[in-house]
Short mmCIF file of C-alpha atoms and ligand atoms in Angstrom, two decimals:
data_model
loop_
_atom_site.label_atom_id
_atom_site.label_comp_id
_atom_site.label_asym_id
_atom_site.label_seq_id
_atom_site.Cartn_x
_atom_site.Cartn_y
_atom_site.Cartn_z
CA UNK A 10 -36.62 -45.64 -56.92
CA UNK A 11 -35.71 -48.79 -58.45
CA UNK A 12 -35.60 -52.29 -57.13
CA UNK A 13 -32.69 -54.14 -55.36
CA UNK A 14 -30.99 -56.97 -57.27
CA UNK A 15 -30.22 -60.11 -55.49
CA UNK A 16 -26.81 -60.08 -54.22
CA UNK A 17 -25.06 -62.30 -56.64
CA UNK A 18 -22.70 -65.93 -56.19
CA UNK A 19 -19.70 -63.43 -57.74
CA UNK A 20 -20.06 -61.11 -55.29
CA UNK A 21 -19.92 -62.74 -52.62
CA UNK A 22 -16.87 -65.07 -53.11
CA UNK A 23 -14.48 -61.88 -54.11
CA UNK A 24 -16.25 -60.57 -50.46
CA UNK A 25 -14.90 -63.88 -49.13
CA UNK A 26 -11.60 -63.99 -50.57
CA UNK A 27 -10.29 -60.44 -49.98
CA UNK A 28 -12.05 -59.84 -46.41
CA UNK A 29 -9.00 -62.03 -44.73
CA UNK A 30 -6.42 -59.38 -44.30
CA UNK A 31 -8.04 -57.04 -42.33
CA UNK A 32 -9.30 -59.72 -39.55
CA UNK A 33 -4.78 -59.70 -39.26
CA UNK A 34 -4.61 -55.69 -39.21
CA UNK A 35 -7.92 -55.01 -37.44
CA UNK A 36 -8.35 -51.24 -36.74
CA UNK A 37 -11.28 -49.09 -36.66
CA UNK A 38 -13.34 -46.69 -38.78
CA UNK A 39 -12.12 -44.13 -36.32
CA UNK A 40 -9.11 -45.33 -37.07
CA UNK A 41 -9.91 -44.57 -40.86
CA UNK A 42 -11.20 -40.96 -40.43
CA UNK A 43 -8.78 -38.63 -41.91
CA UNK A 44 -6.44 -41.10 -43.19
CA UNK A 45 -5.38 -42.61 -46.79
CA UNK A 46 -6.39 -46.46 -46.32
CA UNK A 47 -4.00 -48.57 -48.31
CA UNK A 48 -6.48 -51.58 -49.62
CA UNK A 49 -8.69 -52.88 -51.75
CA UNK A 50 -12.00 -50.95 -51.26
CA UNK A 51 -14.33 -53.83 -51.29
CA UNK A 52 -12.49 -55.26 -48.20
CA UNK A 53 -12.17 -51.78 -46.49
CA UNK A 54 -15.86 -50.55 -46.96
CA UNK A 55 -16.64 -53.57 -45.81
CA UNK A 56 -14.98 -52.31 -42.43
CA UNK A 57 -17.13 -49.07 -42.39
CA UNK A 58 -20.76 -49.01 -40.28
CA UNK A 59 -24.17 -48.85 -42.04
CA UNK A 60 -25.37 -45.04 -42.20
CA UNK A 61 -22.12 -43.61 -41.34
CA UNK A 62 -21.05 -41.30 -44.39
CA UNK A 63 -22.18 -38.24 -45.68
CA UNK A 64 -20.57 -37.59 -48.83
CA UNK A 65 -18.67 -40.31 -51.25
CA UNK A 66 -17.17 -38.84 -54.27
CA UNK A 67 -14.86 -40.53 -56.66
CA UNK A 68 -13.37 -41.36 -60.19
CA UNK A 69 -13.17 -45.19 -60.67
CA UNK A 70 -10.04 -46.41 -63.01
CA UNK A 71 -11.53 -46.24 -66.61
CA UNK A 72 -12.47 -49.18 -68.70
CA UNK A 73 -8.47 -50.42 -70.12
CA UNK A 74 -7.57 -47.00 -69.97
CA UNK A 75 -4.50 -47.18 -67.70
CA UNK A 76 -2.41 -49.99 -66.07
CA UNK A 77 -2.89 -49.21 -62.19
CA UNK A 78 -1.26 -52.23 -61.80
CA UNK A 79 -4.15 -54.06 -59.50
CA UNK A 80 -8.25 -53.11 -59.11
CA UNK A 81 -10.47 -52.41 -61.16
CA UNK A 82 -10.45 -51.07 -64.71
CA UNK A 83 -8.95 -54.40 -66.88
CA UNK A 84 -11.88 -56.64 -66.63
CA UNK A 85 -11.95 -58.30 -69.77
CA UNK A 86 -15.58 -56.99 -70.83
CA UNK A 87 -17.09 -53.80 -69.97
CA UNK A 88 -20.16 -56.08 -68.76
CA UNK A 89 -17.75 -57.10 -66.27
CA UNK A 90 -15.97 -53.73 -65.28
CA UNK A 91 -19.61 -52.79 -64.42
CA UNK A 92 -20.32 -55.24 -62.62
CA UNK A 93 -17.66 -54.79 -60.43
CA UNK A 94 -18.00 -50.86 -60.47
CA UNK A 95 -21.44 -52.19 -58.79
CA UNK A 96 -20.32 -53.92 -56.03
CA UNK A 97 -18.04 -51.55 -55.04
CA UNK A 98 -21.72 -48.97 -55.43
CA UNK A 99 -23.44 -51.52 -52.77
CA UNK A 100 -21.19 -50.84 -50.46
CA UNK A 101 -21.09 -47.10 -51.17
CA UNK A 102 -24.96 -46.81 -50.75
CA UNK A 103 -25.10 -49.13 -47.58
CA UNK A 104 -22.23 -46.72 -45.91
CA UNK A 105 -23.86 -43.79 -47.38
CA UNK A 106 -26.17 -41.59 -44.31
CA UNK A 107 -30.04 -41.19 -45.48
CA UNK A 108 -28.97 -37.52 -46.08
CA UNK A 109 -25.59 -38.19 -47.99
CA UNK A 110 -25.22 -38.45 -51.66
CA UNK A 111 -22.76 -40.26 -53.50
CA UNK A 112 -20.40 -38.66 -56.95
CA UNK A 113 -19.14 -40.86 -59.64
CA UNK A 114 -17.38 -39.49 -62.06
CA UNK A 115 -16.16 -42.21 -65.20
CA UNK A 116 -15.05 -41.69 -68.34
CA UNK A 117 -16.05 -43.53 -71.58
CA UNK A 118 -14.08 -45.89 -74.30
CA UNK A 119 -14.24 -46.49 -77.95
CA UNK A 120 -13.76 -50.08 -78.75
CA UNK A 121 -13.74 -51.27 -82.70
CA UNK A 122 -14.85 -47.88 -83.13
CA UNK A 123 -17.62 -47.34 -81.63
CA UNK A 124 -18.35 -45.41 -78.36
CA UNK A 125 -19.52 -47.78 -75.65
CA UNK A 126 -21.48 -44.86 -73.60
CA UNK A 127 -20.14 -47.01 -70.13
CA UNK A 128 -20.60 -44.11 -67.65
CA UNK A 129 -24.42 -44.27 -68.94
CA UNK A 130 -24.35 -48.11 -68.64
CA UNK A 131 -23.37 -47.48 -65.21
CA UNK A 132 -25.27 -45.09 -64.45
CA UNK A 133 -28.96 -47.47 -65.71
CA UNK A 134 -27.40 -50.16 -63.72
CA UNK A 135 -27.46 -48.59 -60.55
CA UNK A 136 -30.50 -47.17 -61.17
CA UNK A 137 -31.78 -50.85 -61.84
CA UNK A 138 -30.16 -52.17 -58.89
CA UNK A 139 -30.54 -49.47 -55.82
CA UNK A 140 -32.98 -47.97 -54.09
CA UNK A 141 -31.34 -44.24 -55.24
CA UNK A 142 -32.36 -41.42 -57.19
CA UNK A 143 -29.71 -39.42 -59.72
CA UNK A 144 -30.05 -35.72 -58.97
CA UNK A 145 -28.05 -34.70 -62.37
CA UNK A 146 -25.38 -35.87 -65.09
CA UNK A 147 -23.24 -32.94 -64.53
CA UNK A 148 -20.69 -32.67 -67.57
CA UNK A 149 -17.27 -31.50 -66.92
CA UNK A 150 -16.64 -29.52 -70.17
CA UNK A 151 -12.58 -30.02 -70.45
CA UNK A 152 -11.36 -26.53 -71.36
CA UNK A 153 -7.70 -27.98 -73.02
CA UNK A 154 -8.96 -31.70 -74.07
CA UNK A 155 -5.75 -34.08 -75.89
CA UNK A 156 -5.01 -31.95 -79.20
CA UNK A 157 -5.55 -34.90 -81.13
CA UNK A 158 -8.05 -34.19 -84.41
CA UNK A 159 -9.48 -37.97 -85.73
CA UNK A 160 -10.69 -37.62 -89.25
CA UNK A 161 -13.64 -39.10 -89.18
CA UNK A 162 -15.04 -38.44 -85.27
CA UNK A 163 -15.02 -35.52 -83.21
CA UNK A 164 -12.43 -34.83 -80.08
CA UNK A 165 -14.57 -35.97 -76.86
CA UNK A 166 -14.27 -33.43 -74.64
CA UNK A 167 -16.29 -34.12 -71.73
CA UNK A 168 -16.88 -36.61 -68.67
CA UNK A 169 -19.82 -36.98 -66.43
CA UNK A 170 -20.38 -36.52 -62.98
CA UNK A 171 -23.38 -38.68 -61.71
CA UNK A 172 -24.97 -37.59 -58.55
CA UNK A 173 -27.00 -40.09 -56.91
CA UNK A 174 -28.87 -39.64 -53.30
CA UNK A 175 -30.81 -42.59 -50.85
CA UNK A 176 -33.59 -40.22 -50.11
CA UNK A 177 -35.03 -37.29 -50.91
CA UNK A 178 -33.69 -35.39 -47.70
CA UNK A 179 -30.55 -35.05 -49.28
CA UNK A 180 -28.37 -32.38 -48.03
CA UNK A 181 -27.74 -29.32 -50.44
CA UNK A 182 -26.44 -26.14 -49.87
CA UNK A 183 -26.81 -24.34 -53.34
CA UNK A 184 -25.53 -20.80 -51.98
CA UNK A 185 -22.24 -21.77 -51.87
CA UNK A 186 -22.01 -23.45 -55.02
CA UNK A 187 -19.96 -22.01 -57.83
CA UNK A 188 -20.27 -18.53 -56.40
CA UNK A 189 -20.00 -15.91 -58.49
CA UNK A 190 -19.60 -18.44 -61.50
CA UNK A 191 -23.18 -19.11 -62.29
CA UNK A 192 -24.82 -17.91 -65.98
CA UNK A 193 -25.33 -14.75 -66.12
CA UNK A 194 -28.02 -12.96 -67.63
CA UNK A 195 -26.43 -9.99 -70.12
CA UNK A 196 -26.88 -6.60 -68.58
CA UNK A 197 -28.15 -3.78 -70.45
CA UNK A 198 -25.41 -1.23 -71.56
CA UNK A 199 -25.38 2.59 -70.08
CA UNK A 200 -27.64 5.45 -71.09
CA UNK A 201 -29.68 3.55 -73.85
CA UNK A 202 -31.56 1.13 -70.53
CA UNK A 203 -35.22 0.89 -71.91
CA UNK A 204 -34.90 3.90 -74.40
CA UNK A 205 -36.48 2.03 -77.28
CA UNK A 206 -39.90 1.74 -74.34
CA UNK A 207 -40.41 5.84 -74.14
CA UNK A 208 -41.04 5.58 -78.33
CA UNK A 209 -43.06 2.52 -78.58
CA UNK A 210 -45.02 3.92 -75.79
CA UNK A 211 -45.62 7.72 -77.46
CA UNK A 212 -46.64 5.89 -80.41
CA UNK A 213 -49.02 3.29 -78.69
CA UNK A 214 -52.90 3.17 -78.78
CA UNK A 215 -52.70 3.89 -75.01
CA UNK A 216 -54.84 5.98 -73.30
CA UNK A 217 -52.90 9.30 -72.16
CA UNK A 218 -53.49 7.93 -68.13
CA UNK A 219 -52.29 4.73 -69.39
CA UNK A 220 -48.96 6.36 -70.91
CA UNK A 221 -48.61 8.97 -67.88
CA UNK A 222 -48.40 5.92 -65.90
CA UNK A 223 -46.21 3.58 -68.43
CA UNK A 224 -43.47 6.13 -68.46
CA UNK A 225 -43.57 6.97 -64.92
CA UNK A 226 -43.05 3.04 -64.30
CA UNK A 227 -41.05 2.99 -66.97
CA UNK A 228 -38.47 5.80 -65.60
CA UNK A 229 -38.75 4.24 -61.74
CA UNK A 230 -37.82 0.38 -63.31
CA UNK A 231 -34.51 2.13 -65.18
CA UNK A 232 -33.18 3.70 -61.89
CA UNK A 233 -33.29 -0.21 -60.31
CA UNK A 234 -31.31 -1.28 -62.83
CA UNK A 235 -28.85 1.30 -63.10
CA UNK A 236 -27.89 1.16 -59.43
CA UNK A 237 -27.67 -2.42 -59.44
CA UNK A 238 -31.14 -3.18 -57.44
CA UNK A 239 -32.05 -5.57 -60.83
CA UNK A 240 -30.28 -6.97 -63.85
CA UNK A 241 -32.35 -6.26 -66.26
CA UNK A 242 -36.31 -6.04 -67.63
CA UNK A 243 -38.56 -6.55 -69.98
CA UNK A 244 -41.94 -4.53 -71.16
CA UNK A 245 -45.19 -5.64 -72.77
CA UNK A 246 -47.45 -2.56 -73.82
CA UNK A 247 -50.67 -3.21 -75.59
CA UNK A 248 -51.31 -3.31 -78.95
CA UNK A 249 -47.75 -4.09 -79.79
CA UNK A 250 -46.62 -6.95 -77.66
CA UNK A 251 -48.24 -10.39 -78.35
CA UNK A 252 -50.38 -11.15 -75.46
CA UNK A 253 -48.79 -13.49 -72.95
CA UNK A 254 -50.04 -17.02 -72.96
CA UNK A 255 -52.54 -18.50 -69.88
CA UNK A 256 -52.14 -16.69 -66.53
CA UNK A 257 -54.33 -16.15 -63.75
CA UNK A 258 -56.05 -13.24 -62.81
CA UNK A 259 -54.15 -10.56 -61.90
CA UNK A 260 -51.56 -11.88 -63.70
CA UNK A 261 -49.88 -10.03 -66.43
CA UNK A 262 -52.83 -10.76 -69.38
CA UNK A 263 -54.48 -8.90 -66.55
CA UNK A 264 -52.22 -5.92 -66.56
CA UNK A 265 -51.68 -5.64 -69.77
CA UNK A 266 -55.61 -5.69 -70.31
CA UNK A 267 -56.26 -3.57 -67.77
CA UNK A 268 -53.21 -0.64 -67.46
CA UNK A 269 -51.81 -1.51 -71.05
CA UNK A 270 -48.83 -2.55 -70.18
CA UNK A 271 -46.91 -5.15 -67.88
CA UNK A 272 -42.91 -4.73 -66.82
CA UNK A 273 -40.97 -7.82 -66.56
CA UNK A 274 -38.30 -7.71 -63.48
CA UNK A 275 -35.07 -9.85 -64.18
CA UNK A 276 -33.02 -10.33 -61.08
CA UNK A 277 -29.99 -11.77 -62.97
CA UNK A 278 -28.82 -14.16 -60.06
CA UNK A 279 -26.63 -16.47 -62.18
CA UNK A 280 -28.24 -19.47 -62.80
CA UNK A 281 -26.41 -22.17 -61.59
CA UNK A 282 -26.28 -24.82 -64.55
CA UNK A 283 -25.02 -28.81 -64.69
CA UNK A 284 -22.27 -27.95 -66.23
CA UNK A 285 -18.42 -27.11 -65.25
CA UNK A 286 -16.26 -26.05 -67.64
CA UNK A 287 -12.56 -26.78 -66.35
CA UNK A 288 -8.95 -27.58 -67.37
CA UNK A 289 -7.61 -30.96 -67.35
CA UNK A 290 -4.97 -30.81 -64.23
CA UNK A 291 -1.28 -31.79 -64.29
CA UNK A 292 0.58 -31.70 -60.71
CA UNK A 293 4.16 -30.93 -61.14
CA UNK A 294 6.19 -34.49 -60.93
CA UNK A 295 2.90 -35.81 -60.08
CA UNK A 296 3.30 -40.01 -59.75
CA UNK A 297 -0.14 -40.40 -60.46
CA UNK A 298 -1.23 -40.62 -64.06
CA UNK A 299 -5.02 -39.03 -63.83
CA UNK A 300 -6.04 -36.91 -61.15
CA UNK A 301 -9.24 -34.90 -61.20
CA UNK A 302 -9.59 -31.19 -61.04
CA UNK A 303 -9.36 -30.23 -57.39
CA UNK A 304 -11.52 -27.14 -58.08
CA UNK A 305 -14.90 -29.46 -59.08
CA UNK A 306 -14.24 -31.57 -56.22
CA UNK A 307 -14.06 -28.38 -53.94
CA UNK A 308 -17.44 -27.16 -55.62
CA UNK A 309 -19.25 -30.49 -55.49
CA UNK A 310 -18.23 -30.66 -51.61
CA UNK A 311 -19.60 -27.10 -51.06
CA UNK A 312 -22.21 -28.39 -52.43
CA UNK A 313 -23.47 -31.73 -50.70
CA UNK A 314 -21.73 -31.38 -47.49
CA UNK A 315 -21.03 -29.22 -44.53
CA UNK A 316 -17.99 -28.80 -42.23
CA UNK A 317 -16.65 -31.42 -40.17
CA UNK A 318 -19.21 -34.09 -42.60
CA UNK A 319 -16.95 -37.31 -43.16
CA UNK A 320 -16.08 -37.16 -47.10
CA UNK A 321 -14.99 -40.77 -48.59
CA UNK A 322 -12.96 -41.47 -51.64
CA UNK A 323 -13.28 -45.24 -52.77
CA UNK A 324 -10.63 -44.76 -55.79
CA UNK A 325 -8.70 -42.06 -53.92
CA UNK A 326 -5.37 -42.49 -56.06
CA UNK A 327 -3.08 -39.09 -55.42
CA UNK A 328 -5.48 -38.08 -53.06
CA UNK A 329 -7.39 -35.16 -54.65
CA UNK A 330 -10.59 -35.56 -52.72
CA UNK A 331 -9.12 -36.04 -49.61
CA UNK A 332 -6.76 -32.66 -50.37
CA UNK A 333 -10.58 -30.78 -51.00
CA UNK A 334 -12.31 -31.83 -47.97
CA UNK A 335 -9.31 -30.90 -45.81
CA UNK A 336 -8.95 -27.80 -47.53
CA UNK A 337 -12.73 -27.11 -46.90
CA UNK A 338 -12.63 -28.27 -43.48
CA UNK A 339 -14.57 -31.58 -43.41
CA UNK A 340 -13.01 -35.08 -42.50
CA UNK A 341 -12.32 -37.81 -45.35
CA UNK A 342 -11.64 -41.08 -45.55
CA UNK A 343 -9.40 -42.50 -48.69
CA UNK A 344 -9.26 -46.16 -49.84
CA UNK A 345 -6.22 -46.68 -52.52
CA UNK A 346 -5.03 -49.57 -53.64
CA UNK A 347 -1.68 -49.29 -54.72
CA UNK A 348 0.64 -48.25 -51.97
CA UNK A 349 2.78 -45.87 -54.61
CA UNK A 350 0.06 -43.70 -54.99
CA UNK A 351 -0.97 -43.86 -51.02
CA UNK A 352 2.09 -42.36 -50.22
CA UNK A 353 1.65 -39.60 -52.95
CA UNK A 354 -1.29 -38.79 -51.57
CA UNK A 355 -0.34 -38.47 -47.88
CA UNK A 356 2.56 -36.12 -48.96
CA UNK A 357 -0.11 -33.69 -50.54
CA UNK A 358 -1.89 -34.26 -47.45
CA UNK A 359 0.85 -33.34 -45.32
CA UNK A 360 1.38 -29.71 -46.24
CA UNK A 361 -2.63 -29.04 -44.99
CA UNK A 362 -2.88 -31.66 -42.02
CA UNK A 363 -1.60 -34.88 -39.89
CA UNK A 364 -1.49 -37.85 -41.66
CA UNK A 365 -0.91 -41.08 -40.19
CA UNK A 366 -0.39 -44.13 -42.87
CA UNK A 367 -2.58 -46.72 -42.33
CA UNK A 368 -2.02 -50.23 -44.20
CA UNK A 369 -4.54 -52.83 -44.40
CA UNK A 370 -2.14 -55.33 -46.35
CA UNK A 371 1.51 -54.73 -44.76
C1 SAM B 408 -8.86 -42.69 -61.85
S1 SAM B 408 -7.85 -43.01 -60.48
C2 SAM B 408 -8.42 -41.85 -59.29
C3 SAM B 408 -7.70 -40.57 -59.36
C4 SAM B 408 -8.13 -39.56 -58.32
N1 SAM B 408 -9.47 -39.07 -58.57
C5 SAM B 408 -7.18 -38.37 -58.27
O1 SAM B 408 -7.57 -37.22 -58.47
O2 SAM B 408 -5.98 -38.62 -58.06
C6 SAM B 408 -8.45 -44.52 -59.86
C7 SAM B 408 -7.62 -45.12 -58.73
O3 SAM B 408 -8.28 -46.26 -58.20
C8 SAM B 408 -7.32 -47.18 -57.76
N2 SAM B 408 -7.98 -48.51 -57.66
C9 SAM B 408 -8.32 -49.36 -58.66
N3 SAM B 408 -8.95 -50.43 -58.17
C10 SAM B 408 -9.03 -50.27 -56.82
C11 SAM B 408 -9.57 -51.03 -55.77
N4 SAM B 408 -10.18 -52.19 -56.01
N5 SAM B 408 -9.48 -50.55 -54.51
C12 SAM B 408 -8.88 -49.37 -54.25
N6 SAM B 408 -8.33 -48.60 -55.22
C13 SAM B 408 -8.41 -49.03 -56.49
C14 SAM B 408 -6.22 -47.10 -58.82
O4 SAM B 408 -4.97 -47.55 -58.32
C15 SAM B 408 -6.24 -45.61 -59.14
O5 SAM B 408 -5.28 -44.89 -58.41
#
């Protein structure tokens, strides 16, 4: 866990100057549940009780990337970009339930050539600053990155998603992540399962008993494969195989000592890796000008949260997070800034639920 930093002078005059509006609109985090809050997220998580989220994720504007027009993103260093990435963080972990975990995804920048590794930045900052853990860096492989060859670097082709937790109760719920999509182990093919075992054991120093038994065990482990019981398997026999290393007794330097040989059961559940390989998404006559993949969001929500669990996007912009947890049946909360892109994202809300606009400058 790392230590907390002193809340800085900076911090708390831009806490000062933008906290004004809302005392005019005043409404309620109820009020906020399920809604796209027009705002500037400082001020509006500022509105939100201690303890009261379960899952934040979200894609802050990257470093002079785009003109949003207002927020975050065209600090003039990246010193200072992080530094205000950071305060909006504070208020993420302070909101954030001892269960919850929190998602940033950001994307990097070359300046004067050289790549300025900011989500990593970031990333040691927090870890500097909070009293959080990061679970994984889990890269977003983009399957159709610009087409854009430089001559002298390669295309980059991936962004990080940082997943940081308060405690170490964090919720998780790994069954129903990535079903189905998870690394699988390569099955072996048809009638040749384990054929190469029945020579090397004829031909083994094996005692007959031993090789009565090794092909009997042998026979019984090809029948779980082929009806689907196991993936795959392995074999050590004696003599041939190099021992394994350590063990315990009974273990299989045991077996293999003992009977002569030891059978290695693979189960082939996919493994499920930090990695997501995905397309880059355009929305048809989309007004926003870098929306995240709605299918990682879905995943990661699968993931860290469970139905009805409030899901809140700081950075919301056309509203892809909000879209997910809807979709998935949990409630969100969205904080935009610009009110273009809050009324985007309410239309895509409106096709899956009610939507009432909420506007804390009017
Ligand atoms: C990278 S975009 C998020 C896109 C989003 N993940 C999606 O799929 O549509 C970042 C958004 O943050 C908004 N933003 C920037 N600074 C902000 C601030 N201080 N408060 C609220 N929103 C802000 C920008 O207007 C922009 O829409």
């Amino acid at each position: 866990m790392g230590r907390k930093k002193k809340t800085t002078k900076r911090k708390k005059s831009l806490i000062a100057e933008t906290i004004t509006p809302y005392t005019a609109n005043s409404f309620s985090f109820e009020d906020m549940i399920d809604n796209i809050v027009q705002g500037d997220n400082l001020t509006v998580l500022r509105l939100i009780p201690d303890n009261s989220i379960n899952l934040i994720i979200t894609s802050p504007p990257y470093f002079k990337q785009r003109d949003y027009g207002s927020g975050i993103g065209n600090e003039k260093t990246v010193e200072q970009y992080i530094e205000n990435l950071i305060f909006v963080f504070s208020e993420c972990v302070r909101i954030l339930r001892k269960d919850g975990s929190i998602v940033f995804n950001l994307g990097d920048k070359y300046l004067e050539g050289s790549l300025q590794l900011i989500p990593h930045r970031f990333a040691i900052e927090v870890l500097k600053t909070f009293p959080v853990k990061i679970v994984n860096n889990i890269t977003w492989v983009k399957l159709n990155p610009t087409p854009r060859q430089y001559q002298k670097r390669l295309v980059s082709s991936s962004e990080p998603f940082f997943h940081f937790v308060k405690s170490d109760g964090y919720y998780y719920n790994l069954g129903d992540y990535m079903n189905n999509k998870g690394t699988k182990i390569k099955r072996t093919n048809g009638n040749n399962i384990g054929k190469k075992y029945f020579e090397l054991i004829e031909n083994s120093s094996l005692t007959l008993a031993q090789k009565k038994m090794a092909l009997c065990e042998l026979q019984e482990i090809i029948e779980e494969v082929k009806s689907g019981k196991i993936e795959s398997f392995r074999m050590k026999i004696k003599g041939i195989h190099s021992e394994p290393f350590g063990g315990q007794d009974g273990g299989r330097k045991y077996q293999l000592m003992k009977k002569g040989f030891t059978i290695i059961k693979i189960k082939g559940e996919p493994i499920k890796r930090d990695i997501i390989e995905c397309a880059v998404e355009t929305i048809k006559g989309s007004k926003h000008p870098a929306i995240y993949p709605l299918s990682i969001i879905k995943e990661l929500i699968k993931l860290l949260s469970r139905p009805d669990d409030i899901v809140l996007d700081p950075f919301i912009g056309s509203g892809t997070t909000a879209v997910a947890a809807k979709e998935l049946g949990r409630k969100y909360i969205g904080i935009e800034i610009n009110k273009e892109y809050c009324e985007y994202a309410r239309g895509r809300l409106k096709n899956i639920g009610l939507e009432k606009p909420l506007e804390l400058f009017s």
